[in-house]
Every structure is written in C-alpha cells, then in structure tokens.
Coordinates of C-alpha atoms in Angstrom, one line a residue:
M20 CA -5.7 33.7 2.7
K21 CA -4.6 31.8 5.4
T22 CA -8.4 30.5 5.6
Q23 CA -8.1 29.1 2.2
F24 CA -5.2 27.1 3.1
R25 CA -6.5 25.8 6.2
N26 CA -9.3 24.5 4.5
I27 CA -7.3 23.3 1.8
H28 CA -4.8 21.7 4.6
N29 CA -8.1 20.0 6.0
K30 CA -9.0 18.1 2.6
A31 CA -5.8 16.8 2.0
Q32 CA -5.7 15.3 5.5
M33 CA -8.4 13.0 4.3
H34 CA -6.2 10.8 2.1
L35 CA -2.6 12.1 2.7
T36 CA -0.2 9.2 4.4
K37 CA 2.2 10.5 7.4
N38 CA 5.0 11.4 5.1
T39 CA 3.3 13.3 2.5
L40 CA 1.5 15.5 5.0
I41 CA 4.4 16.5 6.1
L42 CA 5.2 17.4 2.6
F43 CA 2.2 19.4 2.0
K44 CA 2.5 21.0 5.4
Q45 CA 6.1 22.5 4.0
V46 CA 4.6 23.8 1.0
L47 CA 1.4 25.6 2.9
R48 CA 4.3 26.9 4.8
S49 CA 6.3 28.4 2.1
K50 CA 3.1 29.8 0.2
L51 CA 1.9 31.7 3.3
K52 CA 5.3 33.3 4.0
D53 CA 5.1 34.8 0.1
T54 CA 1.5 35.5 0.0
V55 CA 2.6 39.4 -0.7
T56 CA 4.5 38.6 -3.7
P57 CA 3.3 38.8 -7.1
A58 CA 4.3 35.3 -7.9
F59 CA 2.2 33.4 -5.4
S60 CA -0.7 36.3 -6.2
R61 CA -0.7 34.0 -9.9
T62 CA -0.5 30.5 -8.1
R63 CA -3.8 28.5 -8.5
I64 CA -4.9 26.0 -6.2
T65 CA -7.2 23.4 -8.3
M66 CA -10.0 21.6 -5.8
G67 CA -12.6 18.9 -7.2
R68 CA -10.3 17.0 -8.7
K69 CA -10.0 13.1 -8.1
L70 CA -7.2 10.7 -8.8
A71 CA -7.7 7.1 -10.3
A72 CA -4.4 4.9 -9.9
F73 CA -4.7 1.8 -11.9
D74 CA -2.2 -1.4 -12.3
F75 CA -1.7 -2.6 -15.7
D76 CA -1.3 -6.4 -16.0
H77 CA -4.5 -8.3 -15.0
T78 CA -5.8 -4.6 -14.5
I79 CA -6.2 -2.6 -17.5
V80 CA -5.2 -5.8 -19.3
D81 CA -6.2 -8.6 -18.7
D82 CA -2.9 -10.6 -18.9
N83 CA 0.4 -10.1 -18.1
S84 CA 2.3 -8.2 -20.6
D85 CA 5.5 -9.9 -19.6
I86 CA 4.4 -13.1 -20.1
V87 CA 3.0 -12.4 -23.1
V88 CA 6.3 -11.3 -24.5
R89 CA 8.2 -14.2 -23.2
N90 CA 5.8 -16.3 -24.9
L91 CA 7.2 -15.4 -28.3
I92 CA 9.1 -18.2 -27.9
S93 CA 9.2 -22.1 -26.2
K94 CA 9.9 -22.0 -22.8
E95 CA 12.8 -24.3 -23.3
L96 CA 14.9 -21.6 -25.1
I97 CA 15.3 -19.8 -22.1
P98 CA 18.9 -20.8 -20.4
E99 CA 18.8 -22.1 -17.0
S100 CA 21.3 -19.2 -16.1
V101 CA 18.2 -16.8 -16.8
K102 CA 15.9 -18.7 -14.9
K103 CA 17.6 -18.3 -11.8
L104 CA 17.8 -14.8 -12.2
Y105 CA 14.6 -14.5 -11.0
K106 CA 15.5 -16.1 -7.2
S107 CA 19.0 -14.3 -7.2
D108 CA 18.4 -10.8 -8.5
G109 CA 14.5 -10.4 -9.1
W110 CA 11.6 -10.2 -11.8
T111 CA 13.1 -7.1 -13.3
A112 CA 16.7 -9.0 -13.5
Y113 CA 14.9 -12.7 -15.2
M114 CA 13.1 -10.1 -18.0
Q115 CA 16.4 -8.5 -19.0
G116 CA 17.7 -12.2 -19.7
V117 CA 14.5 -12.9 -21.4
F118 CA 14.3 -9.9 -23.6
E119 CA 17.9 -10.9 -24.7
T120 CA 17.0 -14.4 -24.8
L121 CA 14.3 -13.0 -27.5
H122 CA 16.7 -11.3 -29.7
V123 CA 19.0 -14.3 -30.0
N124 CA 16.1 -16.2 -31.4
G125 CA 15.1 -13.4 -33.8
I126 CA 12.5 -11.9 -31.8
T127 CA 12.1 -8.1 -33.2
E128 CA 10.7 -5.0 -32.0
N129 CA 7.9 -5.4 -34.5
N130 CA 7.1 -8.5 -33.2
I131 CA 6.8 -7.5 -29.7
I132 CA 4.7 -4.8 -30.9
S133 CA 2.6 -7.1 -32.7
A134 CA 2.0 -9.1 -29.5
M135 CA 1.5 -6.4 -27.2
N136 CA -1.0 -5.0 -29.4
K137 CA -3.1 -8.0 -29.6
V138 CA -3.2 -7.8 -25.6
P139 CA -6.7 -8.0 -24.8
S140 CA -8.2 -5.2 -22.3
T141 CA -9.9 -6.3 -19.2
P142 CA -13.9 -6.0 -19.8
G143 CA -15.1 -2.5 -19.5
M144 CA -11.7 -1.0 -18.3
E145 CA -11.2 1.0 -21.8
E146 CA -14.4 2.7 -20.8
L147 CA -13.9 3.6 -17.5
I148 CA -10.8 5.1 -18.1
R149 CA -12.3 7.2 -20.9
T150 CA -15.4 7.8 -18.5
M151 CA -13.2 8.9 -15.6
T152 CA -11.5 11.4 -17.4
E153 CA -14.1 12.6 -19.5
E154 CA -17.2 13.3 -17.5
L155 CA -16.0 12.5 -14.0
N156 CA -13.0 14.9 -13.2
Y157 CA -10.5 12.6 -12.8
D158 CA -6.8 12.3 -13.4
V159 CA -5.4 8.8 -14.4
I160 CA -1.9 7.4 -13.4
I161 CA -0.6 3.6 -13.9
I162 CA 1.8 2.6 -11.3
S163 CA 2.8 -1.2 -12.6
D164 CA 6.0 -3.5 -12.5
S165 CA 6.0 -3.7 -16.4
N166 CA 8.0 -1.2 -18.1
T167 CA 7.3 1.7 -20.1
Y168 CA 8.2 0.4 -23.6
L169 CA 5.2 -2.3 -23.5
I170 CA 2.9 -0.3 -21.5
N171 CA 3.1 2.8 -23.8
S172 CA 2.8 0.5 -27.0
W173 CA -0.5 -0.9 -25.4
L174 CA -2.1 2.7 -24.6
D175 CA -0.9 3.9 -28.2
S176 CA -2.8 1.1 -29.9
H177 CA -5.6 1.4 -28.0
H178 CA -6.0 5.4 -28.2
L179 CA -5.6 5.9 -24.6
K180 CA -2.4 7.4 -24.0
D181 CA -3.8 10.8 -24.1
K182 CA -6.1 9.7 -21.2
V183 CA -3.3 8.7 -18.9
M184 CA -1.4 11.8 -17.2
K185 CA 1.8 9.8 -15.9
V186 CA 3.2 5.9 -16.0
F187 CA 5.1 4.9 -13.4
T188 CA 7.0 1.6 -14.6
N189 CA 10.5 0.1 -14.6
P190 CA 12.0 2.3 -18.1
A191 CA 13.0 0.5 -21.3
N192 CA 13.8 0.7 -24.6
F193 CA 15.1 -0.8 -27.6
S194 CA 18.9 -0.6 -28.0
K195 CA 20.6 -2.5 -31.0
G196 CA 17.8 -4.9 -31.3
V197 CA 17.3 -5.5 -27.7
L198 CA 14.8 -4.6 -25.4
R199 CA 16.7 -2.8 -22.6
I200 CA 14.9 -2.3 -19.2
S201 CA 16.1 -1.2 -15.7
M202 CA 14.5 -0.7 -12.5
Y203 CA 12.1 2.0 -11.1
H204 CA 14.2 2.6 -8.0
L205 CA 16.1 0.8 -5.4
Q206 CA 14.3 0.4 -2.3
T207 CA 14.3 -1.5 1.0
E208 CA 12.1 0.2 3.5
C209 CA 9.0 -1.6 2.2
K210 CA 8.7 -5.2 3.1
L211 CA 5.5 -5.4 1.4
S212 CA 6.6 -4.5 -2.0
T213 CA 9.7 -5.9 -4.4
K214 CA 13.1 -3.7 -4.2
N215 CA 12.4 -2.3 -7.3
L216 CA 9.3 -0.7 -7.2
C217 CA 7.0 0.0 -4.3
K218 CA 4.0 1.3 -5.6
G219 CA 2.6 3.0 -2.0
K220 CA 5.7 5.2 -1.9
I221 CA 5.1 6.3 -5.7
L222 CA 1.3 7.0 -5.0
D223 CA 2.6 9.1 -1.8
E224 CA 5.1 11.0 -4.0
F225 CA 3.0 11.9 -6.8
I226 CA 0.1 13.1 -4.5
A227 CA 2.8 15.4 -2.9
A228 CA 4.2 16.6 -5.9
R229 CA 0.5 17.4 -7.3
A230 CA -0.1 19.4 -3.6
Q231 CA 2.9 21.2 -4.4
A232 CA 1.6 22.3 -7.8
G233 CA -1.3 23.4 -6.3
V234 CA -3.8 20.2 -6.9
V235 CA -5.5 18.9 -4.0
Y236 CA -7.3 15.5 -4.8
D237 CA -11.1 15.0 -3.0
R238 CA -10.3 11.6 -3.6
I239 CA -8.3 8.5 -4.6
V240 CA -9.4 5.5 -6.3
Y241 CA -6.8 2.8 -6.6
A242 CA -7.3 -0.4 -8.9
G243 CA -5.2 -3.9 -9.0
D244 CA -4.5 -6.9 -8.7
G245 CA -1.5 -8.3 -7.3
N246 CA 0.5 -8.8 -4.2
N247 CA 2.5 -5.4 -5.0
D248 CA -1.0 -3.4 -4.8
F249 CA -1.4 -4.1 -1.2
C250 CA 0.6 -1.7 0.0
P251 CA -0.9 1.5 -1.9
I252 CA -4.2 0.2 -0.5
L253 CA -3.0 0.5 2.9
R254 CA -2.0 4.2 2.3
L255 CA -5.6 5.1 1.7
S256 CA -7.9 7.0 3.9
E257 CA -11.4 6.2 4.6
H258 CA -12.8 8.9 1.9
D259 CA -11.0 6.5 -0.3
L260 CA -11.7 3.6 -2.7
A261 CA -9.5 0.2 -3.3
C262 CA -10.9 -1.7 -5.8
V263 CA -9.3 -5.4 -5.7
R264 CA -9.7 -8.2 -8.6
D265 CA -11.9 -11.0 -7.5
K266 CA -10.0 -14.4 -7.4
Y267 CA -6.7 -12.6 -7.6
A268 CA -3.7 -12.0 -5.0
C269 CA -4.3 -8.8 -3.7
L270 CA -7.8 -10.0 -2.6
Q271 CA -6.7 -12.7 -0.2
L272 CA -4.6 -10.1 1.5
V273 CA -7.2 -8.0 1.9
Q274 CA -9.4 -10.6 3.5
T275 CA -6.7 -11.8 6.2
V276 CA -7.0 -8.2 7.3
Q277 CA -10.3 -8.1 7.0
A278 CA -10.3 -11.2 9.2
G279 CA -7.3 -9.8 12.1
K280 CA -4.7 -11.7 10.8
P281 CA -1.2 -11.0 9.8
I282 CA 0.3 -10.9 6.8
P283 CA 2.6 -13.8 5.9
V284 CA 5.4 -11.7 4.1
T285 CA 5.7 -9.6 7.6
G286 CA 4.1 -11.2 10.1
Q287 CA 2.0 -8.1 10.9
I288 CA -1.4 -7.1 11.2
Y289 CA -2.3 -3.9 8.9
N290 CA -5.6 -1.8 9.1
I291 CA -7.1 -0.9 5.6
K292 CA -9.1 2.8 6.2
A293 CA -10.6 2.7 2.4
K294 CA -14.1 1.5 1.6
I295 CA -13.4 -2.1 -0.1
V296 CA -14.5 -3.1 -3.6
V297 CA -14.2 -6.1 -5.3
W298 CA -14.4 -6.4 -9.1
N299 CA -14.7 -8.5 -12.5
S300 CA -14.6 -5.5 -14.8
G301 CA -14.5 -2.1 -15.4
T302 CA -18.4 -1.8 -14.9
D303 CA -18.1 -2.6 -11.7
I304 CA -15.8 0.0 -11.1
L305 CA -17.6 2.5 -12.6
N306 CA -20.8 1.6 -11.2
A307 CA -19.0 1.6 -7.3
I308 CA -17.7 5.1 -8.6
K309 CA -21.1 6.8 -9.4
N310 CA -22.7 5.4 -6.2
L311 CA -20.1 7.4 -4.2
D312 CA -20.9 10.3 -6.5

C-alpha cells in the first residue's frame, strides 16, 4: 500500500505547484493512516487521466462575450459613471453597470441569449473538446473572467455542456430583468491577476481537490490568449503543455519570458517549464497533443 502511494506521489510531483503539493502530501498521509479501515479499502485511485483547462473568450469562442452583450446598445448610451467603474472598481463592476444599462434600454434576457448563441466558436475548438473528452481521456474545465450565465448559455446552445466538468468564472444570474454578476473571489496575493479572478490559484485548487478525490492527472494542457492566462501557465511543469494563441497578449508575455526580460506589471523575471504551443485553431492544439501521446 505504501509503495502504491509513493508512486502516486511521484507522479503528482511532476506538475503540482508547491502549495498544491503540500495539500496533496497531507491527503496521502491521512490515507496511509487509515489503510486498515473499511472506508479506505473502498477508495479508488484513478491514474492515467489528463486535464485540459481552457479560457473562454478568444479561446473557445472567437470573440469577447462581454463585449458582444455590451454592443447590444450603442456605446453612447452607456453613462460616463458606468465607464468610470472600470478604472475605479475593475471590469466586473463595469459590466454590472453595463447590464443595468442594457435593462434600462429595453434589452431582455432573450436578447442576450440570442446574441450569445450567435457567437462563433474558434475554428477547431468544438472538435478539440469533443475529441479530448471522448477519445483522449481528458477532463475539461473552463477558467474565465466572463460569467456563468453567458458561458453556460453558449455551451448549451452548442451542445458542449456535458463535455465540460466544471466552469470557474464570475457567478451571474437574472434578477428582475437584470443580469447580476459578482466576483468569483477577492484576491490580493497574485499581482499578475485581477482582484476578482486568479486563474492560477483556481487551477491549483482544482488539481488539489481532484487529488483528494483520488484522481491524479498525468498531464495538464492549458489554453488561453490573454494577460490573465499567464499566471496558470507559470504553474505548469515540464510535462505539461501551455497553448497560447498567436498574436494575442499572452504570447507577448511568454516571449518576454523567453527573452529573459522582466514582466512589466511586476518587474520580475519568470521561468516557464511547460512546452509552449502557439496556436491559431483548435486543430493546432489537437495535433500538438497527439504528437505528445
């Protein structure tokens, strides 16, 4: 039994960050203490699975969902007080002001759903997600700074909701005709991320939770395009795959690291361990994954 857990621990070390690994060790210690109990005798350790974590806007879909909805009215109808929210309180507060403005101008829930359903997927992404989950033994999650309502609406309309294990994003729902959004969490420790969403922290916590449930991932694939996708990429190991979209902000950050230069927002020099794949379509990512396997 101890040999079994030692092997699992070694595999987990390949990609877990320091904080996640501490939690994982605690889980293993607690399991080893209870190896003679009937409850643990029924615990199954699942190995051989892989994890794919996707951004949503400009990654799964070929647009920005917030901007799509905002553009249901003319920009001139958005009050200056709402526009100032972005600088004072951040994007989430700004979008709440936008959603309230949409309601005042007669935009309904059906209008928003209709607009979201028309947002095109990035070429090859739907096939990529289906192939990963149906053929390649991947769990798929989404980590996005959009919101639950817009993402779930789109996934439903494109018949992909059952392919996604979990969506991590800002909670949102309709109340009295207005789409209400709140921050996913409030964080101050990660200077690479916005205060409402650190994707790297979310990724670490998910991996730790799955390890506690007995699922250890052999590989992690992360795909994104924006500045906030840089943090989770830094947490990947040399066995993992970091997929950054060509001609987008995340690639610029990655190239800065590759040049040995500091990232402007923190002034620090970082190290990326994962293999970098620059992509233009889901097909590019799928080919890279198949080449690894």
